[in-house]
PDB file of C-alpha atoms in Angstrom:
ATOM      1  CA  MET A   1     -38.865  18.054  26.302  1.00  0.00           C
ATOM      2  CA  GLY A   2     -38.661  20.295  23.224  1.00  0.00           C
ATOM      3  CA  GLY A   3     -39.751  19.659  19.692  1.00  0.00           C
ATOM      4  CA  THR A   4     -42.830  20.096  17.606  1.00  0.00           C
ATOM      5  CA  PRO A   5     -45.927  17.903  17.436  1.00  0.00           C
ATOM      6  CA  SER A   6     -46.084  15.526  14.471  1.00  0.00           C
ATOM      7  CA  ALA A   7     -49.222  14.587  12.541  1.00  0.00           C
ATOM      8  CA  THR A   8     -49.940  11.886  15.135  1.00  0.00           C
ATOM      9  CA  GLY A   9     -49.576  14.290  18.026  1.00  0.00           C
ATOM     10  CA  ALA A  10     -46.282  12.800  19.284  1.00  0.00           C
ATOM     11  CA  ARG A  11     -43.387  15.166  19.784  1.00  0.00           C
ATOM     12  CA  ARG A  12     -40.350  14.803  17.513  1.00  0.00           C
ATOM     13  CA  ARG A  13     -36.875  15.571  18.797  1.00  0.00           C
ATOM     14  CA  LYS A  14     -35.096  18.463  17.224  1.00  0.00           C
ATOM     15  CA  VAL A  15     -31.993  17.382  15.343  1.00  0.00           C
ATOM     16  CA  ARG A  16     -29.078  19.546  16.260  1.00  0.00           C
ATOM     17  CA  ARG A  17     -26.817  20.328  13.330  1.00  0.00           C
ATOM     18  CA  VAL A  18     -23.103  20.561  14.048  1.00  0.00           C
ATOM     19  CA  ALA A  19     -20.267  21.734  11.888  1.00  0.00           C
ATOM     20  CA  ALA A  20     -18.386  18.947  10.131  1.00  0.00           C
ATOM     21  CA  VAL A  21     -15.169  18.021  11.877  1.00  0.00           C
ATOM     22  CA  PRO A  22     -12.285  17.275   9.516  1.00  0.00           C
ATOM     23  CA  PHE A  23     -11.113  13.666   9.722  1.00  0.00           C
ATOM     24  CA  TYR A  24      -7.417  14.501   9.624  1.00  0.00           C
ATOM     25  CA  SER A  25      -5.393  14.634  12.805  1.00  0.00           C
ATOM     26  CA  SER A  26      -2.093  16.333  12.062  1.00  0.00           C
ATOM     27  CA  GLU A  27      -0.262  18.568   9.651  1.00  0.00           C
ATOM     28  CA  THR A  28       0.996  15.527   7.733  1.00  0.00           C
ATOM     29  CA  ASP A  29      -2.562  14.522   6.879  1.00  0.00           C
ATOM     30  CA  TYR A  30      -4.598  16.370   4.342  1.00  0.00           C
ATOM     31  CA  PRO A  31      -8.019  17.900   4.904  1.00  0.00           C
ATOM     32  CA  SER A  32     -10.999  16.254   3.240  1.00  0.00           C
ATOM     33  CA  GLU A  33     -11.577  19.450   1.254  1.00  0.00           C
ATOM     34  CA  ALA A  34      -8.200  19.113  -0.545  1.00  0.00           C
ATOM     35  CA  PHE A  35      -9.836  17.232  -3.419  1.00  0.00           C
ATOM     36  CA  VAL A  36     -12.792  19.055  -4.934  1.00  0.00           C
ATOM     37  CA  ASP A  37     -14.897  16.012  -5.855  1.00  0.00           C
ATOM     38  CA  PRO A  38     -15.034  13.343  -3.108  1.00  0.00           C
ATOM     39  CA  LEU A  39     -15.952  10.634  -5.633  1.00  0.00           C
ATOM     40  CA  ASP A  40     -12.899  11.448  -7.773  1.00  0.00           C
ATOM     41  CA  LYS A  41     -10.741  11.300  -4.635  1.00  0.00           C
ATOM     42  CA  LEU A  42     -12.092   7.834  -3.795  1.00  0.00           C
ATOM     43  CA  ILE A  43     -11.426   6.653  -7.350  1.00  0.00           C
ATOM     44  CA  VAL A  44      -7.812   7.864  -7.191  1.00  0.00           C
ATOM     45  CA  GLU A  45      -7.308   6.157  -3.815  1.00  0.00           C
ATOM     46  CA  ALA A  46      -8.791   2.909  -5.166  1.00  0.00           C
ATOM     47  CA  GLU A  47      -6.490   2.990  -8.210  1.00  0.00           C
ATOM     48  CA  CYS A  48      -3.437   3.544  -6.003  1.00  0.00           C
ATOM     49  CA  LYS A  49      -4.500   0.795  -3.568  1.00  0.00           C
ATOM     50  CA  LYS A  50      -4.793  -1.573  -6.525  1.00  0.00           C
ATOM     51  CA  LEU A  51      -1.242  -0.641  -7.623  1.00  0.00           C
ATOM     52  CA  SER A  52       0.103  -1.344  -4.153  1.00  0.00           C
ATOM     53  CA  SER A  53      -1.763  -4.636  -3.803  1.00  0.00           C
ATOM     54  CA  SER A  54      -0.616  -5.725  -7.270  1.00  0.00           C
ATOM     55  CA  PHE A  55       2.990  -4.865  -6.391  1.00  0.00           C
ATOM     56  CA  PHE A  56       2.955  -7.346  -3.492  1.00  0.00           C
ATOM     57  CA  HIS A  57       0.974  -9.976  -5.408  1.00  0.00           C
ATOM     58  CA  TYR A  58       3.418  -9.988  -8.347  1.00  0.00           C
ATOM     59  CA  THR A  59       6.491  -9.737  -6.101  1.00  0.00           C
ATOM     60  CA  ASP A  60       5.376 -12.746  -4.053  1.00  0.00           C
ATOM     61  CA  ARG A  61       4.882 -14.807  -7.206  1.00  0.00           C
ATOM     62  CA  GLY A  62       8.141 -13.819  -8.905  1.00  0.00           C
ATOM     63  CA  LYS A  63       6.439 -11.898 -11.730  1.00  0.00           C
ATOM     64  CA  PHE A  64       9.012  -9.125 -11.780  1.00  0.00           C
ATOM     65  CA  SER A  65       8.163  -7.806 -15.266  1.00  0.00           C
ATOM     66  CA  SER A  66       4.612  -7.243 -14.009  1.00  0.00           C
ATOM     67  CA  VAL A  67       6.019  -5.492 -10.921  1.00  0.00           C
ATOM     68  CA  ALA A  68       8.075  -3.166 -13.122  1.00  0.00           C
ATOM     69  CA  GLU A  69       5.034  -2.307 -15.273  1.00  0.00           C
ATOM     70  CA  LEU A  70       3.369  -0.827 -12.175  1.00  0.00           C
ATOM     71  CA  PHE A  71       6.061   1.892 -12.143  1.00  0.00           C
ATOM     72  CA  THR A  72       6.425   4.867 -14.448  1.00  0.00           C
ATOM     73  CA  GLU A  73       9.145   4.397 -17.093  1.00  0.00           C
ATOM     74  CA  ASP A  74      11.564   6.388 -14.908  1.00  0.00           C
ATOM     75  CA  GLY A  75      10.147   5.088 -11.620  1.00  0.00           C
ATOM     76  CA  VAL A  76      12.383   4.725  -8.571  1.00  0.00           C
ATOM     77  CA  PHE A  77      12.324   1.859  -6.070  1.00  0.00           C
ATOM     78  CA  GLU A  78      14.466   2.371  -2.958  1.00  0.00           C
ATOM     79  CA  ARG A  79      14.907  -0.622  -0.700  1.00  0.00           C
ATOM     80  CA  PHE A  80      17.378  -1.309   2.060  1.00  0.00           C
ATOM     81  CA  GLY A  81      20.244   0.831   0.718  1.00  0.00           C
ATOM     82  CA  GLU A  82      19.636   0.033  -2.947  1.00  0.00           C
ATOM     83  CA  THR A  83      18.136   2.553  -5.394  1.00  0.00           C
ATOM     84  CA  LEU A  84      16.666   1.090  -8.566  1.00  0.00           C
ATOM     85  CA  ARG A  85      15.909   3.545 -11.364  1.00  0.00           C
ATOM     86  CA  GLY A  86      13.665   2.572 -14.238  1.00  0.00           C
ATOM     87  CA  ARG A  87      11.842  -0.622 -15.069  1.00  0.00           C
ATOM     88  CA  SER A  88      14.860  -2.549 -16.349  1.00  0.00           C
ATOM     89  CA  GLU A  89      16.831  -2.054 -13.098  1.00  0.00           C
ATOM     90  CA  ILE A  90      13.806  -3.136 -11.078  1.00  0.00           C
ATOM     91  CA  ILE A  91      13.445  -6.336 -13.123  1.00  0.00           C
ATOM     92  CA  GLU A  92      17.182  -7.083 -13.026  1.00  0.00           C
ATOM     93  CA  SER A  93      17.517  -6.631  -9.262  1.00  0.00           C
ATOM     94  CA  MET A  94      14.366  -8.519  -8.321  1.00  0.00           C
ATOM     95  CA  SER A  95      15.170 -11.372 -10.720  1.00  0.00           C
ATOM     96  CA  SER A  96      18.519 -11.916  -9.005  1.00  0.00           C
ATOM     97  CA  ARG A  97      16.814 -13.327  -5.900  1.00  0.00           C
ATOM     98  CA  PRO A  98      17.464 -17.030  -5.313  1.00  0.00           C
ATOM     99  CA  GLN A  99      14.595 -19.214  -6.583  1.00  0.00           C
ATOM    100  CA  SER A 100      14.553 -21.073  -3.249  1.00  0.00           C
ATOM    101  CA  ILE A 101      13.465 -17.947  -1.335  1.00  0.00           C
ATOM    102  CA  VAL A 102       9.737 -17.565  -0.708  1.00  0.00           C
ATOM    103  CA  ILE A 103       8.371 -14.133   0.226  1.00  0.00           C
ATOM    104  CA  ARG A 104       4.868 -13.187   1.273  1.00  0.00           C
ATOM    105  CA  HIS A 105       3.620  -9.692   2.037  1.00  0.00           C
ATOM    106  CA  GLY A 106       0.523  -9.072   4.141  1.00  0.00           C
ATOM    107  CA  LEU A 107      -0.891  -5.595   3.639  1.00  0.00           C
ATOM    108  CA  LEU A 108      -1.508  -4.074   7.078  1.00  0.00           C
ATOM    109  CA  ASN A 109      -2.726  -0.584   6.203  1.00  0.00           C
ATOM    110  CA  MET A 110      -2.471   2.250   3.719  1.00  0.00           C
ATOM    111  CA  HIS A 111      -2.756   5.923   4.622  1.00  0.00           C
ATOM    112  CA  PHE A 112      -2.941   8.670   2.004  1.00  0.00           C
ATOM    113  CA  THR A 113      -1.200  11.921   2.877  1.00  0.00           C
ATOM    114  CA  SER A 114      -2.265  13.760  -0.285  1.00  0.00           C
ATOM    115  CA  VAL A 115      -4.533  13.103  -3.235  1.00  0.00           C
ATOM    116  CA  GLU A 116      -4.707  15.345  -6.269  1.00  0.00           C
ATOM    117  CA  SER A 117      -5.870  14.831  -9.833  1.00  0.00           C
ATOM    118  CA  ASP A 118      -2.401  13.838 -11.096  1.00  0.00           C
ATOM    119  CA  THR A 119      -0.431  12.784  -7.980  1.00  0.00           C
ATOM    120  CA  ALA A 120      -1.028  11.024  -4.687  1.00  0.00           C
ATOM    121  CA  THR A 121       1.203  10.099  -1.751  1.00  0.00           C
ATOM    122  CA  ALA A 122       0.699   7.371   0.819  1.00  0.00           C
ATOM    123  CA  TYR A 123       2.326   5.263   3.505  1.00  0.00           C
ATOM    124  CA  VAL A 124       1.844   1.512   3.107  1.00  0.00           C
ATOM    125  CA  ASP A 125       2.667  -0.863   5.973  1.00  0.00           C
ATOM    126  CA  VAL A 126       3.191  -4.573   5.261  1.00  0.00           C
ATOM    127  CA  LEU A 127       4.144  -7.669   7.205  1.00  0.00           C
ATOM    128  CA  THR A 128       6.897  -9.477   5.296  1.00  0.00           C
ATOM    129  CA  VAL A 129       7.662 -13.150   5.888  1.00  0.00           C
ATOM    130  CA  TYR A 130      10.612 -14.943   4.267  1.00  0.00           C
ATOM    131  CA  GLY A 131      10.944 -18.674   3.812  1.00  0.00           C
ATOM    132  CA  VAL A 132      13.006 -21.298   2.026  1.00  0.00           C
ATOM    133  CA  TYR A 133      11.567 -24.163   0.005  1.00  0.00           C
ATOM    134  CA  GLY A 134      12.021 -27.588   1.515  1.00  0.00           C
ATOM    135  CA  VAL A 135      10.318 -30.966   1.703  1.00  0.00           C
ATOM    136  CA  SER A 136       7.518 -31.510   4.212  1.00  0.00           C
ATOM    137  CA  SER A 137       8.175 -33.781   7.192  1.00  0.00           C
ATOM    138  CA  ASP A 138       6.238 -36.636   5.578  1.00  0.00           C
ATOM    139  CA  GLU A 139       8.036 -35.979   2.261  1.00  0.00           C
ATOM    140  CA  SER A 140       4.698 -35.722   0.432  1.00  0.00           C
ATOM    141  CA  SER A 141       5.019 -32.124  -0.721  1.00  0.00           C
ATOM    142  CA  VAL A 142       7.354 -29.206  -1.122  1.00  0.00           C
ATOM    143  CA  VAL A 143       6.646 -26.459   1.394  1.00  0.00           C
ATOM    144  CA  ALA A 144       8.416 -23.322   2.482  1.00  0.00           C
ATOM    145  CA  GLN A 145       9.816 -23.127   5.995  1.00  0.00           C
ATOM    146  CA  VAL A 146       9.972 -19.718   7.656  1.00  0.00           C
ATOM    147  CA  ALA A 147      13.619 -18.734   7.501  1.00  0.00           C
ATOM    148  CA  ASP A 148      13.507 -15.410   9.238  1.00  0.00           C
ATOM    149  CA  SER A 149      11.587 -13.340  11.744  1.00  0.00           C
ATOM    150  CA  PRO A 150       8.645 -11.509  10.185  1.00  0.00           C
ATOM    151  CA  ARG A 151       9.243  -7.815   9.601  1.00  0.00           C
ATOM    152  CA  VAL A 152       7.013  -4.782   9.349  1.00  0.00           C
ATOM    153  CA  VAL A 153       8.118  -2.683   6.406  1.00  0.00           C
ATOM    154  CA  GLN A 154       6.800   0.790   5.625  1.00  0.00           C
ATOM    155  CA  PHE A 155       6.674   1.968   2.031  1.00  0.00           C
ATOM    156  CA  GLU A 156       6.487   5.668   1.272  1.00  0.00           C
ATOM    157  CA  ASP A 157       4.844   6.006  -2.129  1.00  0.00           C
ATOM    158  CA  LEU A 158       4.397   8.674  -4.758  1.00  0.00           C
ATOM    159  CA  TYR A 159       1.820   7.813  -7.414  1.00  0.00           C
ATOM    160  CA  GLN A 160       1.476   9.662 -10.700  1.00  0.00           C
ATOM    161  CA  ASN A 161      -1.271   9.802 -13.310  1.00  0.00           C
ATOM    162  CA  ILE A 162       0.210   9.722 -16.806  1.00  0.00           C
ATOM    163  CA  ASP A 163      -2.288   9.953 -19.665  1.00  0.00           C
ATOM    164  CA  GLY A 164      -5.094   8.635 -17.464  1.00  0.00           C
ATOM    165  CA  VAL A 165      -3.135   5.665 -16.085  1.00  0.00           C
ATOM    166  CA  TRP A 166      -1.920   5.616 -12.471  1.00  0.00           C
ATOM    167  CA  ARG A 167       1.602   4.299 -11.838  1.00  0.00           C
ATOM    168  CA  ILE A 168       4.111   4.255  -8.996  1.00  0.00           C
ATOM    169  CA  GLN A 169       6.619   7.075  -9.501  1.00  0.00           C
ATOM    170  CA  ARG A 170       8.625   6.391  -6.351  1.00  0.00           C
ATOM    171  CA  ARG A 171       8.481   3.698  -3.680  1.00  0.00           C
ATOM    172  CA  ALA A 172      10.873   3.803  -0.714  1.00  0.00           C
ATOM    173  CA  ALA A 173      11.002   0.906   1.759  1.00  0.00           C
ATOM    174  CA  GLN A 174      12.047   1.220   5.388  1.00  0.00           C
ATOM    175  CA  ILE A 175      12.092  -1.538   8.004  1.00  0.00           C
ATOM    176  CA  ILE A 176      10.004  -0.459  11.000  1.00  0.00           C
ATOM    177  CA  LEU A 177      10.026  -3.653  13.130  1.00  0.00           C
ATOM    178  CA  SER A 178      12.399  -6.562  12.786  1.00  0.00           C
ATOM    179  CA  GLY A 179      13.682  -9.525  14.711  1.00  0.00           C
ATOM    180  CA  ARG A 180      16.692 -11.514  13.678  1.00  0.00           C
ATOM    181  CA  HIS A 181      17.284 -11.064   9.945  1.00  0.00           C
ATOM    182  CA  VAL A 182      19.505 -13.102   7.676  1.00  0.00           C
ATOM    183  CA  ARG A 183      19.797 -11.648   4.215  1.00  0.00           C
ATOM    184  CA  GLY A 184      19.773 -14.237   1.425  1.00  0.00           C
TER     185      GLY A 184
END
């Protein structure tokens, strides 16, 4: 057993130092050294995660003006064959949904593919459940009944820092997993 004696006479194990292994696994991921200051990188990621979480929170509650404010003035939202350009188009399209439709998004994961001081890109996977308002079986309350199979939707995001404020520049949605789907 190697090592050197300590002050008490017991031998301490030698700690073997190994080179740091990058945490990325493919060419689409970025190396941890891509951002000079790790703390700044974490702050950028946290700001972008908050944008994404807020997007789903406001969408689920029908606060479409708040959703639009998360985008840059010329932001683009692509979803299911529709391209919305600018905040006013985002508000107009989202506001056209029937009031009886209930949507909830469960954030599954978020993976950053690049983080820089003024831009960041990420994939965001969510579980989307649609329902329709109705009356409960005992007629005591109004509840939403699931109207469709849940779907897993992937968002490909580009975030941009404009004058110290992070916004969504582009968000493109793609259905990854889906059962039966009836569009309402």
